[in-house]
mmCIF file of C-alpha atoms in Angstrom:
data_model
loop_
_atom_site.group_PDB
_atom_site.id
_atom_site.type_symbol
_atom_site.label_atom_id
_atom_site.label_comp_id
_atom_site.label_asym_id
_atom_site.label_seq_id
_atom_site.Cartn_x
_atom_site.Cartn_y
_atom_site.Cartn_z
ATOM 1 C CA UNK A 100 66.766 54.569 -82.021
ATOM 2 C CA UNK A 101 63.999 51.875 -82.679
ATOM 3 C CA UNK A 102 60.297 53.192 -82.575
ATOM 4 C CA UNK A 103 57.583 51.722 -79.936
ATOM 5 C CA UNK A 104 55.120 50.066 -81.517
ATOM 6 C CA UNK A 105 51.590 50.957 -80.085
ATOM 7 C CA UNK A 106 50.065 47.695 -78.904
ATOM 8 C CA UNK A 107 46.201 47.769 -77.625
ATOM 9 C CA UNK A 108 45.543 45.084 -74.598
ATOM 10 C CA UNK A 109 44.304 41.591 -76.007
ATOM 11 C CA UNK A 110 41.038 41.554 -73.170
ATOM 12 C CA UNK A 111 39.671 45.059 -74.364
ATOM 13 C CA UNK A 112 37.855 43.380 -77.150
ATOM 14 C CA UNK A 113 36.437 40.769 -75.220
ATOM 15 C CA UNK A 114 35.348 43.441 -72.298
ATOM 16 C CA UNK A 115 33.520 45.457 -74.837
ATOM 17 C CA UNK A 116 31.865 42.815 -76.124
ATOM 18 C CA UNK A 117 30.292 41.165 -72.528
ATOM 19 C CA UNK A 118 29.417 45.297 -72.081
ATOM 20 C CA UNK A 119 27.177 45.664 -75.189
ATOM 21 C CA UNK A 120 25.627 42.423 -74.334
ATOM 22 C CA UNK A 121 24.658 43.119 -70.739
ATOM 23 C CA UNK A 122 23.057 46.021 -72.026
ATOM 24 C CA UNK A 123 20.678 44.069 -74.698
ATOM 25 C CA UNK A 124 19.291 42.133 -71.522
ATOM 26 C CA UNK A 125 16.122 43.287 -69.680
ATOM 27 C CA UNK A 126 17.021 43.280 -65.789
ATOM 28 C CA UNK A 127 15.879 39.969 -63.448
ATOM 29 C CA UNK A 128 12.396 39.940 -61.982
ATOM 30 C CA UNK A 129 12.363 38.929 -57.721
ATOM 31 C CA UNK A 130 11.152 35.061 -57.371
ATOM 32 C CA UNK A 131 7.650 35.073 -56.010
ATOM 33 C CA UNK A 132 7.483 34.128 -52.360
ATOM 34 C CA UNK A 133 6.793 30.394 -51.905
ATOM 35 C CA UNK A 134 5.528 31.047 -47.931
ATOM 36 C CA UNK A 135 2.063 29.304 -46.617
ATOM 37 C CA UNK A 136 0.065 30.727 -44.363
ATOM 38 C CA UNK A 137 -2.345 28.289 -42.253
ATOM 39 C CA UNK A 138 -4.826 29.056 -39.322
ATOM 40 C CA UNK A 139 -3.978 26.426 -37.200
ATOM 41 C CA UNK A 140 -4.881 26.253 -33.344
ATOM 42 C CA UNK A 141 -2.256 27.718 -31.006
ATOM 43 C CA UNK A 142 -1.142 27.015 -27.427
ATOM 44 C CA UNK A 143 1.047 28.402 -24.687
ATOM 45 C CA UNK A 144 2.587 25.913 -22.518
ATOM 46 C CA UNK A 145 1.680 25.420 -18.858
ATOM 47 C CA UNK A 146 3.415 24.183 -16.128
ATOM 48 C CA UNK A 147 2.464 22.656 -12.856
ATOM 49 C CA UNK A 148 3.366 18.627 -13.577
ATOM 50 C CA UNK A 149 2.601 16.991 -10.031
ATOM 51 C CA UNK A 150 5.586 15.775 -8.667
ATOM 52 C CA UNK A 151 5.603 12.555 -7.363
ATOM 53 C CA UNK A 152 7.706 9.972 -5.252
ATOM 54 C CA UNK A 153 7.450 6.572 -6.195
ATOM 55 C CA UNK A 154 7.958 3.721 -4.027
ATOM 56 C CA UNK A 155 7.515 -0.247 -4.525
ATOM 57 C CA UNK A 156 5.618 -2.492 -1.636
ATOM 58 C CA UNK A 157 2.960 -5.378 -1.004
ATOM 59 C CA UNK A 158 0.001 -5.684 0.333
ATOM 60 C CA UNK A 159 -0.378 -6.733 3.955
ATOM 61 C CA UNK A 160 -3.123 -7.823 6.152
ATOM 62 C CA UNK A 161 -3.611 -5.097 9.348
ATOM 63 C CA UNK A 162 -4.683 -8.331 11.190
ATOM 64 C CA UNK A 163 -2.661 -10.493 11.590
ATOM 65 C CA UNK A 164 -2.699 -13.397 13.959
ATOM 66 C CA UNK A 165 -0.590 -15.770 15.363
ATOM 67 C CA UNK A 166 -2.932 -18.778 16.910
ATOM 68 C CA UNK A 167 -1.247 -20.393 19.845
ATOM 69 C CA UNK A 168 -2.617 -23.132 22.514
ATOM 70 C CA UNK A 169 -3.046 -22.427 25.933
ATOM 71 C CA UNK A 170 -2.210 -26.239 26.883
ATOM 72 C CA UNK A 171 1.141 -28.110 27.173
ATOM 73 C CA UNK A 172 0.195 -31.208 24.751
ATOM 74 C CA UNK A 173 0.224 -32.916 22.237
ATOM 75 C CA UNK A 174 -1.702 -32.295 18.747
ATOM 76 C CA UNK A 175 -3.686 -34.259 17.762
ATOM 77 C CA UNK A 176 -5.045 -33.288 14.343
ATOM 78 C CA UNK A 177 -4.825 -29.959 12.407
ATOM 79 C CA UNK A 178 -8.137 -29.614 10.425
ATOM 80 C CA UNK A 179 -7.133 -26.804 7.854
ATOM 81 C CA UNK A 180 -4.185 -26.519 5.561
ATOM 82 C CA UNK A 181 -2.304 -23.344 4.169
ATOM 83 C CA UNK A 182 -4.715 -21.317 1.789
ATOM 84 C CA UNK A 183 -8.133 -22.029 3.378
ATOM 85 C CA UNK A 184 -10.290 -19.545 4.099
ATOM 86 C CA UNK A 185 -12.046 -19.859 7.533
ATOM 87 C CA UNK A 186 -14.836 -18.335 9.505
ATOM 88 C CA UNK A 187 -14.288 -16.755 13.398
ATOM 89 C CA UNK A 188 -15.251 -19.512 15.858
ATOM 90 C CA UNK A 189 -13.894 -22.606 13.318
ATOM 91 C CA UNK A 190 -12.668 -25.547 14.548
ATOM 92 C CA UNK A 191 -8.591 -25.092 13.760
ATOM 93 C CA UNK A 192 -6.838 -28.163 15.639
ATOM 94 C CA UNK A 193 -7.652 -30.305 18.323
ATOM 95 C CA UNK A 194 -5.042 -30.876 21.206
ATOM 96 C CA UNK A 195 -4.366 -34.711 22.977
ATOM 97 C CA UNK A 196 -7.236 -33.478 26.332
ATOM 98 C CA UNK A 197 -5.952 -37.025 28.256
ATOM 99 C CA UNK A 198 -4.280 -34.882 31.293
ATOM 100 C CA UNK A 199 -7.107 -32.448 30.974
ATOM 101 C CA UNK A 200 -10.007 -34.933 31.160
ATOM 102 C CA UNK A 201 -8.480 -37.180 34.248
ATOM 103 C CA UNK A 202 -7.925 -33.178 35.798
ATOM 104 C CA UNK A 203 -11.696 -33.036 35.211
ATOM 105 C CA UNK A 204 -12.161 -36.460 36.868
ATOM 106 C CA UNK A 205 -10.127 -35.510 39.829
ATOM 107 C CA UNK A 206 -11.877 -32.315 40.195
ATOM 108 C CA UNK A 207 -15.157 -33.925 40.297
ATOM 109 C CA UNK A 208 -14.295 -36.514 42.675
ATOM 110 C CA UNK A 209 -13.048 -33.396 44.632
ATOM 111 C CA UNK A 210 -16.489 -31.747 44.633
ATOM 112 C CA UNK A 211 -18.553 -34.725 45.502
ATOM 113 C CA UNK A 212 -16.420 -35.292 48.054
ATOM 114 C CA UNK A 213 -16.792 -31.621 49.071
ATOM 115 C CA UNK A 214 -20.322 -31.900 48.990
ATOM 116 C CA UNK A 215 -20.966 -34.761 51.416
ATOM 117 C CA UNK A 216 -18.791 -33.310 54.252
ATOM 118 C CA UNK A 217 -20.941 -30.296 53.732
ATOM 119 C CA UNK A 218 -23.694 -31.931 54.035
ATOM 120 C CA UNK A 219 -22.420 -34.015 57.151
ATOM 121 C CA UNK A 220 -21.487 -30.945 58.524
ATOM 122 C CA UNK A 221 -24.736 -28.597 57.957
ATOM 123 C CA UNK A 222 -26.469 -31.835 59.546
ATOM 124 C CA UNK A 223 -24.306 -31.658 63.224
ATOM 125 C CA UNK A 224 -25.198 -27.932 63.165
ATOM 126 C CA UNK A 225 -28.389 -28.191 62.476
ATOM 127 C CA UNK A 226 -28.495 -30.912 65.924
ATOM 128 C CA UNK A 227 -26.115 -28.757 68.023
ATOM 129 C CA UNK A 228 -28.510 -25.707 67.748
ATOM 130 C CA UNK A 229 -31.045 -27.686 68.687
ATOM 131 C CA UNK A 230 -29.540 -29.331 72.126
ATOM 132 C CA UNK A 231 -27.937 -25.265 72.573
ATOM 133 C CA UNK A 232 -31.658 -24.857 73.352
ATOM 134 C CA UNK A 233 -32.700 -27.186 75.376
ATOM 135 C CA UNK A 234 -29.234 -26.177 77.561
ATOM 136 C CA UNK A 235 -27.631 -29.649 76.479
ATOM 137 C CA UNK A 236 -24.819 -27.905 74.692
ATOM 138 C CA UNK A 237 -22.805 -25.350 75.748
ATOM 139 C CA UNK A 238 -22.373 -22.150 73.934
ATOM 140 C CA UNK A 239 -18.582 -22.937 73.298
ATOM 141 C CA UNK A 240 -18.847 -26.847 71.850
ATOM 142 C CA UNK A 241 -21.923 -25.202 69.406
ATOM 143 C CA UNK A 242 -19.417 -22.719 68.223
ATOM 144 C CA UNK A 243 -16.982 -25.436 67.034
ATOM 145 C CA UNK A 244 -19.494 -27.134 64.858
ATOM 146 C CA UNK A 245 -20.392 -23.932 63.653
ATOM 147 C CA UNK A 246 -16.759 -23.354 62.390
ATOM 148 C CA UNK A 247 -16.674 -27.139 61.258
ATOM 149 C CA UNK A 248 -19.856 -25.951 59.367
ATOM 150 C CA UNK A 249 -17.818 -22.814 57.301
ATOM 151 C CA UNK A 250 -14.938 -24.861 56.852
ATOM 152 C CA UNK A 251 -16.557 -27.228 54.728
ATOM 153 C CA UNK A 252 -18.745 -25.093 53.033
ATOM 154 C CA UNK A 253 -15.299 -23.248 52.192
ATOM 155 C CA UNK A 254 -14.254 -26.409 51.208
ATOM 156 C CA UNK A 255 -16.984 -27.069 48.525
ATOM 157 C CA UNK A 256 -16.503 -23.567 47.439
ATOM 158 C CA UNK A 257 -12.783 -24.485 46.476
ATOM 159 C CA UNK A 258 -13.437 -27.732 44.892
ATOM 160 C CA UNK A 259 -16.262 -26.353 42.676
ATOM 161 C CA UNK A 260 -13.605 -23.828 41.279
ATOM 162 C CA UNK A 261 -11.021 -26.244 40.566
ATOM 163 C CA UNK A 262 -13.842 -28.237 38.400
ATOM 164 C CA UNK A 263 -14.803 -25.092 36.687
ATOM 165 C CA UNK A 264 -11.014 -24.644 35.972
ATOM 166 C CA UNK A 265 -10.682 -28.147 34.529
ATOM 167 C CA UNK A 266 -13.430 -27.654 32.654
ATOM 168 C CA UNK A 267 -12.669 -24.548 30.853
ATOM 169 C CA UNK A 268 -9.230 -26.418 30.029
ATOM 170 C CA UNK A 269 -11.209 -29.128 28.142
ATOM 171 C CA UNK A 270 -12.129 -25.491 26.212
ATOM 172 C CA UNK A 271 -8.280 -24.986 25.466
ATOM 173 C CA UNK A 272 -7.984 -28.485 23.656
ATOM 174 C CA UNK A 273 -9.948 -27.810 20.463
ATOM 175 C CA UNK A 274 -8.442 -24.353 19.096
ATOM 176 C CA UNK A 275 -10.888 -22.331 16.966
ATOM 177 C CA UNK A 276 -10.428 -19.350 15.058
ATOM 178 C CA UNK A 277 -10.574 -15.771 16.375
ATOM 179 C CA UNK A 278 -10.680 -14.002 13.504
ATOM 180 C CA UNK A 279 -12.684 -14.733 9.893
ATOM 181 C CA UNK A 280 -9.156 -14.691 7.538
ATOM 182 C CA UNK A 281 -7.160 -17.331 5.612
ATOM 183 C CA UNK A 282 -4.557 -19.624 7.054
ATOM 184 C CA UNK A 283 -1.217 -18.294 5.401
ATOM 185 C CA UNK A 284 1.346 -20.652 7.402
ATOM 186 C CA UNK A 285 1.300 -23.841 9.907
ATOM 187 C CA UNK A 286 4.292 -24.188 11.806
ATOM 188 C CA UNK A 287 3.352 -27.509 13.542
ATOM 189 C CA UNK A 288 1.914 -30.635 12.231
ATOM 190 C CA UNK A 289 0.078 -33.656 13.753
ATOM 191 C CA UNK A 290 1.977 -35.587 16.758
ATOM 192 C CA UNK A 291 4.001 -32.250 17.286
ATOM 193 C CA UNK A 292 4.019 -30.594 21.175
ATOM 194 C CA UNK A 293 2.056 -27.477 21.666
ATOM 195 C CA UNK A 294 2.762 -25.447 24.411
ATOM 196 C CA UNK A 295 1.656 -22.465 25.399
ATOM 197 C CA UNK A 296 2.859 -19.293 23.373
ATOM 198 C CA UNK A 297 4.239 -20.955 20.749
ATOM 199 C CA UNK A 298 2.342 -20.987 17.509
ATOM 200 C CA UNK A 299 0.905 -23.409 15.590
ATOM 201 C CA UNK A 300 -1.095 -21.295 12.777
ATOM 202 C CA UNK A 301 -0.824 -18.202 11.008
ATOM 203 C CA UNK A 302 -3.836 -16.170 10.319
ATOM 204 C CA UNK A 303 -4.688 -12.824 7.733
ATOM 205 C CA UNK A 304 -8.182 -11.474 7.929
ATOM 206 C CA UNK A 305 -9.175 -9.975 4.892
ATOM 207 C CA UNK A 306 -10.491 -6.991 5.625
ATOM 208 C CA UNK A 307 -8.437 -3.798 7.144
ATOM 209 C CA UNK A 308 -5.907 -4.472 4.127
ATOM 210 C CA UNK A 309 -2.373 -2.307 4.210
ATOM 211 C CA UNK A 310 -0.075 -1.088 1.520
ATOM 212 C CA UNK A 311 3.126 -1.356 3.113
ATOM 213 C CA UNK A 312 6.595 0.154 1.818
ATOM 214 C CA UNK A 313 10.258 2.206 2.422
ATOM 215 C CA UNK A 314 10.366 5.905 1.724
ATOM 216 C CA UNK A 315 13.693 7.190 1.443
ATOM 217 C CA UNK A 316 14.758 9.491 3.972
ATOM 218 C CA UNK A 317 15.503 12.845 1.809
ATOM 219 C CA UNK A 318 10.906 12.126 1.280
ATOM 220 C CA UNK A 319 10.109 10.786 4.236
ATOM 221 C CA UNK A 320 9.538 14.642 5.865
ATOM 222 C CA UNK A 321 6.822 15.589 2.790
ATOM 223 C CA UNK A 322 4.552 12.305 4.148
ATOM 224 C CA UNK A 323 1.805 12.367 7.058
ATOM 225 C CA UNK A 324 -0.653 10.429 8.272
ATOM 226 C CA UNK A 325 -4.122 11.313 6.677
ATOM 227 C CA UNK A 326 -2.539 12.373 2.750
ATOM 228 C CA UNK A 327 -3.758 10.907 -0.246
ATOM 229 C CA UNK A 328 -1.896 8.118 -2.199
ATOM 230 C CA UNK A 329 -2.577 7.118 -5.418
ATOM 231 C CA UNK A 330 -1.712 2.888 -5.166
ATOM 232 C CA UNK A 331 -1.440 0.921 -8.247
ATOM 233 C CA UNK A 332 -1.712 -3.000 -8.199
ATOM 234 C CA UNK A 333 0.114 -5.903 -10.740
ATOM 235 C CA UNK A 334 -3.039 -7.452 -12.582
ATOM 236 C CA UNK A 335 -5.689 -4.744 -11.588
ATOM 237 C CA UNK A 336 -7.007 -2.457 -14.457
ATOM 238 C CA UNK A 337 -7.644 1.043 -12.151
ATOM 239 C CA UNK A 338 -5.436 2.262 -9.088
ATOM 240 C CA UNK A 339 -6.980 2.839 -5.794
ATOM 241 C CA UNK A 340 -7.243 5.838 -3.541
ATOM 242 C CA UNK A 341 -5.421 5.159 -0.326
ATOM 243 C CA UNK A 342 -4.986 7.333 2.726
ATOM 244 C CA UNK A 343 -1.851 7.077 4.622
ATOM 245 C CA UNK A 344 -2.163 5.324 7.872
ATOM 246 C CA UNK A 345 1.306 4.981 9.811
ATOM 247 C CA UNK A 346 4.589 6.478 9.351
ATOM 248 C CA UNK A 347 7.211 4.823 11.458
ATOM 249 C CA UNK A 348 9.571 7.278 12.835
ATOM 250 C CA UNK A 349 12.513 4.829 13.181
ATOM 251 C CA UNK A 350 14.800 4.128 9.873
ATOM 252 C CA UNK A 351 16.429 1.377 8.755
ATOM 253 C CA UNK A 352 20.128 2.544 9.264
ATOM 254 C CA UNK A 353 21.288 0.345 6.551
ATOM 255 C CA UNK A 354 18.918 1.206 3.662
ATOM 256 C CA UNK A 355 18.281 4.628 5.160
ATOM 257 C CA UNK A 356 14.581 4.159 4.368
ATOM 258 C CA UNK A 357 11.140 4.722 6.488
ATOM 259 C CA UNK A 358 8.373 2.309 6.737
ATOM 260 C CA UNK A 359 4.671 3.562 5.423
ATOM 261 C CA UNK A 360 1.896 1.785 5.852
ATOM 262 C CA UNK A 361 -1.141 3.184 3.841
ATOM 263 C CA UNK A 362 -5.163 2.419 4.156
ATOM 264 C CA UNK A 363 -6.958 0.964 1.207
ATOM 265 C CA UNK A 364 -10.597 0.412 0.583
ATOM 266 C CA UNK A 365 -11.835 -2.051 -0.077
ATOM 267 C CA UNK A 366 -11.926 -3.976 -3.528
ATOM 268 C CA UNK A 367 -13.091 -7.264 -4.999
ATOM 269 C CA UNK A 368 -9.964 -9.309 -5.624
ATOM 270 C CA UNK A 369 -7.397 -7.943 -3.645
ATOM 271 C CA UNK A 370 -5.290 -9.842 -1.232
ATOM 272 C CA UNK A 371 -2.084 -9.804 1.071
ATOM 273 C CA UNK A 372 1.136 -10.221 -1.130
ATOM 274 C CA UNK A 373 0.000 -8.547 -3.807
ATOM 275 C CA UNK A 374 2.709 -6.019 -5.263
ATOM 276 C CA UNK A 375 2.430 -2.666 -6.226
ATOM 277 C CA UNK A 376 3.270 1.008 -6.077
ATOM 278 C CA UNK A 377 2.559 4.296 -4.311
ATOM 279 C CA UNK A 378 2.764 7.760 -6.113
ATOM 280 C CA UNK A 379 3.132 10.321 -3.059
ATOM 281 C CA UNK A 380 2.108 13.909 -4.308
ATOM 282 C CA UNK A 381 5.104 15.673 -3.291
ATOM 283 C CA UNK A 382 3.967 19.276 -4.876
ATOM 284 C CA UNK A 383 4.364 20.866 -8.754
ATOM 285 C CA UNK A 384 6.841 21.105 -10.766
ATOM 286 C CA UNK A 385 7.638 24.474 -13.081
ATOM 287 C CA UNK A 386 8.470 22.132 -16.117
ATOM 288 C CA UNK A 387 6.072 23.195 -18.759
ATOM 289 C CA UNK A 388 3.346 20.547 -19.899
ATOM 290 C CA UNK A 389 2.780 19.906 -23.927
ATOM 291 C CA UNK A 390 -0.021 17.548 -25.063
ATOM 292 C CA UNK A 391 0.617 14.566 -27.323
ATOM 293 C CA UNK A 392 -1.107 16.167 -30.091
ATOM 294 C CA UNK A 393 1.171 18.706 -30.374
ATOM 295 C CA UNK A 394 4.427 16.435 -30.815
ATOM 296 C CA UNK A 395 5.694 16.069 -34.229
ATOM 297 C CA UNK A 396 8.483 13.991 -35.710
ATOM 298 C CA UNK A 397 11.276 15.207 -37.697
ATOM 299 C CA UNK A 398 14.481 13.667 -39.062
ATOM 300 C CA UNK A 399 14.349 11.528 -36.244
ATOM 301 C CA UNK A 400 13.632 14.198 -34.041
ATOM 302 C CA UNK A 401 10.391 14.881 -31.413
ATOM 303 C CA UNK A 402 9.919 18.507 -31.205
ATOM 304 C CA UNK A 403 6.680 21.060 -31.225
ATOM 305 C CA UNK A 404 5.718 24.107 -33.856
ATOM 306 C CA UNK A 405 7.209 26.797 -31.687
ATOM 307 C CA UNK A 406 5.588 30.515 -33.140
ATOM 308 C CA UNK A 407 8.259 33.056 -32.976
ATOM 309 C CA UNK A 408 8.003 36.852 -32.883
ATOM 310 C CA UNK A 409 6.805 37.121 -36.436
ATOM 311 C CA UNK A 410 3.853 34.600 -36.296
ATOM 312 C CA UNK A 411 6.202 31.866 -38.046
ATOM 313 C CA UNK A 412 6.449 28.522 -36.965
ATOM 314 C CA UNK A 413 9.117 26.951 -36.525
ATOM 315 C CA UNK A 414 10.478 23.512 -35.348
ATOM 316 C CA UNK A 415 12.360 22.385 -32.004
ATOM 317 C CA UNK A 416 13.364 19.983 -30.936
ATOM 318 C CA UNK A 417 12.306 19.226 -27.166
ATOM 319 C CA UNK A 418 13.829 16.747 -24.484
ATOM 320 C CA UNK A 419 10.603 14.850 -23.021
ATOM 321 C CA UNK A 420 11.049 14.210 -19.029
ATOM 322 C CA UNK A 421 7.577 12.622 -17.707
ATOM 323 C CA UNK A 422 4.953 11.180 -20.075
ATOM 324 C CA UNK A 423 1.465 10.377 -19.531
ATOM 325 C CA UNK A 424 -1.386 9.490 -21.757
ATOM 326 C CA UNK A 425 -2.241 12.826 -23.195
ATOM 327 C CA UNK A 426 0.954 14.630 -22.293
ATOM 328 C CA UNK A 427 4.460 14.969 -21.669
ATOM 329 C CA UNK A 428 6.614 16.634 -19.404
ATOM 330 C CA UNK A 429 9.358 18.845 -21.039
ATOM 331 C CA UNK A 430 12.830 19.206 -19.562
ATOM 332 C CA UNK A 431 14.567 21.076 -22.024
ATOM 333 C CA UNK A 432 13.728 23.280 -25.404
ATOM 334 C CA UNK A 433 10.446 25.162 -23.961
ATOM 335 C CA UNK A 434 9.741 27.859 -21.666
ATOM 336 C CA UNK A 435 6.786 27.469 -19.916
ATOM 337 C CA UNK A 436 5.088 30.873 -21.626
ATOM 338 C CA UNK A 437 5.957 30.259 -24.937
ATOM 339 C CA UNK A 438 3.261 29.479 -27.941
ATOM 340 C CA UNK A 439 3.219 26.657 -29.835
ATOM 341 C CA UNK A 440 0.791 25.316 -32.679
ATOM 342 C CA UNK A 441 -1.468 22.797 -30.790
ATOM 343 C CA UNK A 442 -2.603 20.682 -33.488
ATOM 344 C CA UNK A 443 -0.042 20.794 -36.330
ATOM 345 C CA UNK A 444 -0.668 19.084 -39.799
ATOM 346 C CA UNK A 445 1.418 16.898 -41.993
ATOM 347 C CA UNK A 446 1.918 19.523 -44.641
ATOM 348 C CA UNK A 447 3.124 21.955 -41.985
ATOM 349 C CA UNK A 448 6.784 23.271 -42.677
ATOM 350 C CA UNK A 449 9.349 25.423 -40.866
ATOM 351 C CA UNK A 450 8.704 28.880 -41.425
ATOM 352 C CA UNK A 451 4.989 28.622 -42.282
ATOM 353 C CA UNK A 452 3.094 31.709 -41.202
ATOM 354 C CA UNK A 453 0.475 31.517 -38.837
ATOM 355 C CA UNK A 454 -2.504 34.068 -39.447
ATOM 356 C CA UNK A 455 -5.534 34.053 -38.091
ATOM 357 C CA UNK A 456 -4.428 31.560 -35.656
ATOM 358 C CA UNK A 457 -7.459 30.495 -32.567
ATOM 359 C CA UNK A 458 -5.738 29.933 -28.851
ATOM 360 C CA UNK A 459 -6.461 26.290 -28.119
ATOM 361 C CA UNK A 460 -6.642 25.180 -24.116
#
């Protein structure tokens, strides 16, 4: 039989030689801690963001007046043109007053006429009564003057009202102005026929000025007459504080919308047609509110300094609903009782810790 040879393992060497090493080596110090801690001002967020409805709409005039001509003729010059201002009592148009003035002629010739029979027949009277007492009359032929007497006096009576009445149509011819406003339409033109009812100018007064637009229906129920509304006008720097005035009661069915009709004061500059729009307050909403101090920028990213459990902060990211000038509405990434670091710096960093730390409001 051969003998085994007794071989040692080929690694053993190697093994030894990584112990005795190992052992020659002092053991690792920890890394020193490379956290900052800042006093920065801190915040908890707050909720209550107003919420509002918004709707779109014009300004309208509250008077509004549609001049029309009492007379059947026709016109025979329009004095103003769309876009002029006028005063209340200014000459607007002047009618053709040919039937009118031969109406006055006839009525005159009627009261003259009128006038003598009177006359004629206040003189008989006047003789009758005065042969009824010398007993040359009888009682019954004194009577009948007497009633030839009121019948003309009736008479006279008459035709003096049918002159006043063709007088006060000369009135009619020249149309004037019942209102002080601007002229915003004509819808007839020299040489057309008037007649009565139909118009001839359209008139807006100035004052007593409207903001008029639709509320949808699910909105119309949070809006009565006498709430504030916040109206903003195209070209003017500040909004104005309106007061609802009318809420019709009667929807379109087709755009399933209510008409509003809201007061404004009144303000240099503003005029019917003007657009604009009307915040209704509709209540608060439990969104939480974080100034625009407090927004930061990372990667791309708009998020706040949150401070978590151990003072740290640290970054998230936020979804912004709402802004306005010094804050934002958050709709997602902060509850509305969490802290937050209210004015963070440049050189802040995730994980920071926050000592000393002042509440900010």
């Amino acid at each position: 039989m051969k003998k085994r040879k007794n071989r040692l393992p080929l690694l053993a060497p190697l093994a030894l030689a990584l112990l005795l090493a190992a052992c020659d080596k002092a053991p690792p110090t920890p890394a020193a801690s490379t956290t900052t801690s800042r006093s920065l001002p801190l915040m908890s967020a707050s909720a209550g963001a107003p919420l509002e409805y918004m709707a779109v709409g014009s300004v309208v005039s509250d008077q509004r007046v549609e001049v029309a001509s009492r007379l059947s003729g026709y016109i025979r010059e329009i004095v103003v043109q769309e876009g002029d201002r006028v005063r209340r009592g200014q000459l607007l148009a002047r009618l053709d007053a040919s039937d009118v003035e031969g109406g006055i002629r006839q009525g005159q010739a009627a009261s003259g006429a009128a006038e003598a029979a009177l006359r004629d027949a206040q003189i008989d009277l006047e003789r009758f009564q005065r042969l009824f007492e010398r007993g040359s009359v009888s009682d019954n032929e004194l009577r009948k003057v007497r009633l030839k007497f009121e019948a003309a006096r009736e008479a006279r009576n008459q035709a003096r009202a049918g002159l006043d009445t063709a007088l006060a149509q000369r009135a009619y011819a020249e149309i004037t102005s019942p209102v002080d406003g601007v002229v915003v339409a004509r819808q007839k033109r020299t040489g057309d026929l008037a007649v009565p009812g139909a118009p001839l100018l359209t008139l807006e007064s100035g004052r007593g000025l409207l903001f008029e637009t639709f509320v949808a229906e699910g909105q119309v129920a949070a809006i009565t007459t006498g709430k504030p509304v916040q109206v903003s006008i195209d070209g003017r720097p500040a909004p104005l504080q309106g007061t609802v005035s009318r809420v019709v009661r009667s929807g379109d069915p087709v755009s399933r919308s209510y008409q509003v009709k809201i007061a404004l004061p009144e303000a240099a500059g503003l005029m019917p047609g003007m657009f604009g729009r009307a915040a209704f307050a509709l209540g608060a909403s439990p969104a939480p509110l974080v100034p625009r101090r407090a927004l930061v920028e990372r990667g791309g990213l708009t998020g706040v300094f949150v401070v978590d459990g151990e003072g740290r902060a640290r970054f998230r990211w936020l979804r912004i609903g709402r802004e306005w000038p010094d804050q934002v509405e958050v709709s997602a990434g902060l509850a509305a009782d969490e802290r937050f670091v209210a004015a963070p710096v440049p050189a802040l960093l995730d994980g920071d810790l926050m000592t000393a730390a002042k509440e900010a409001r």
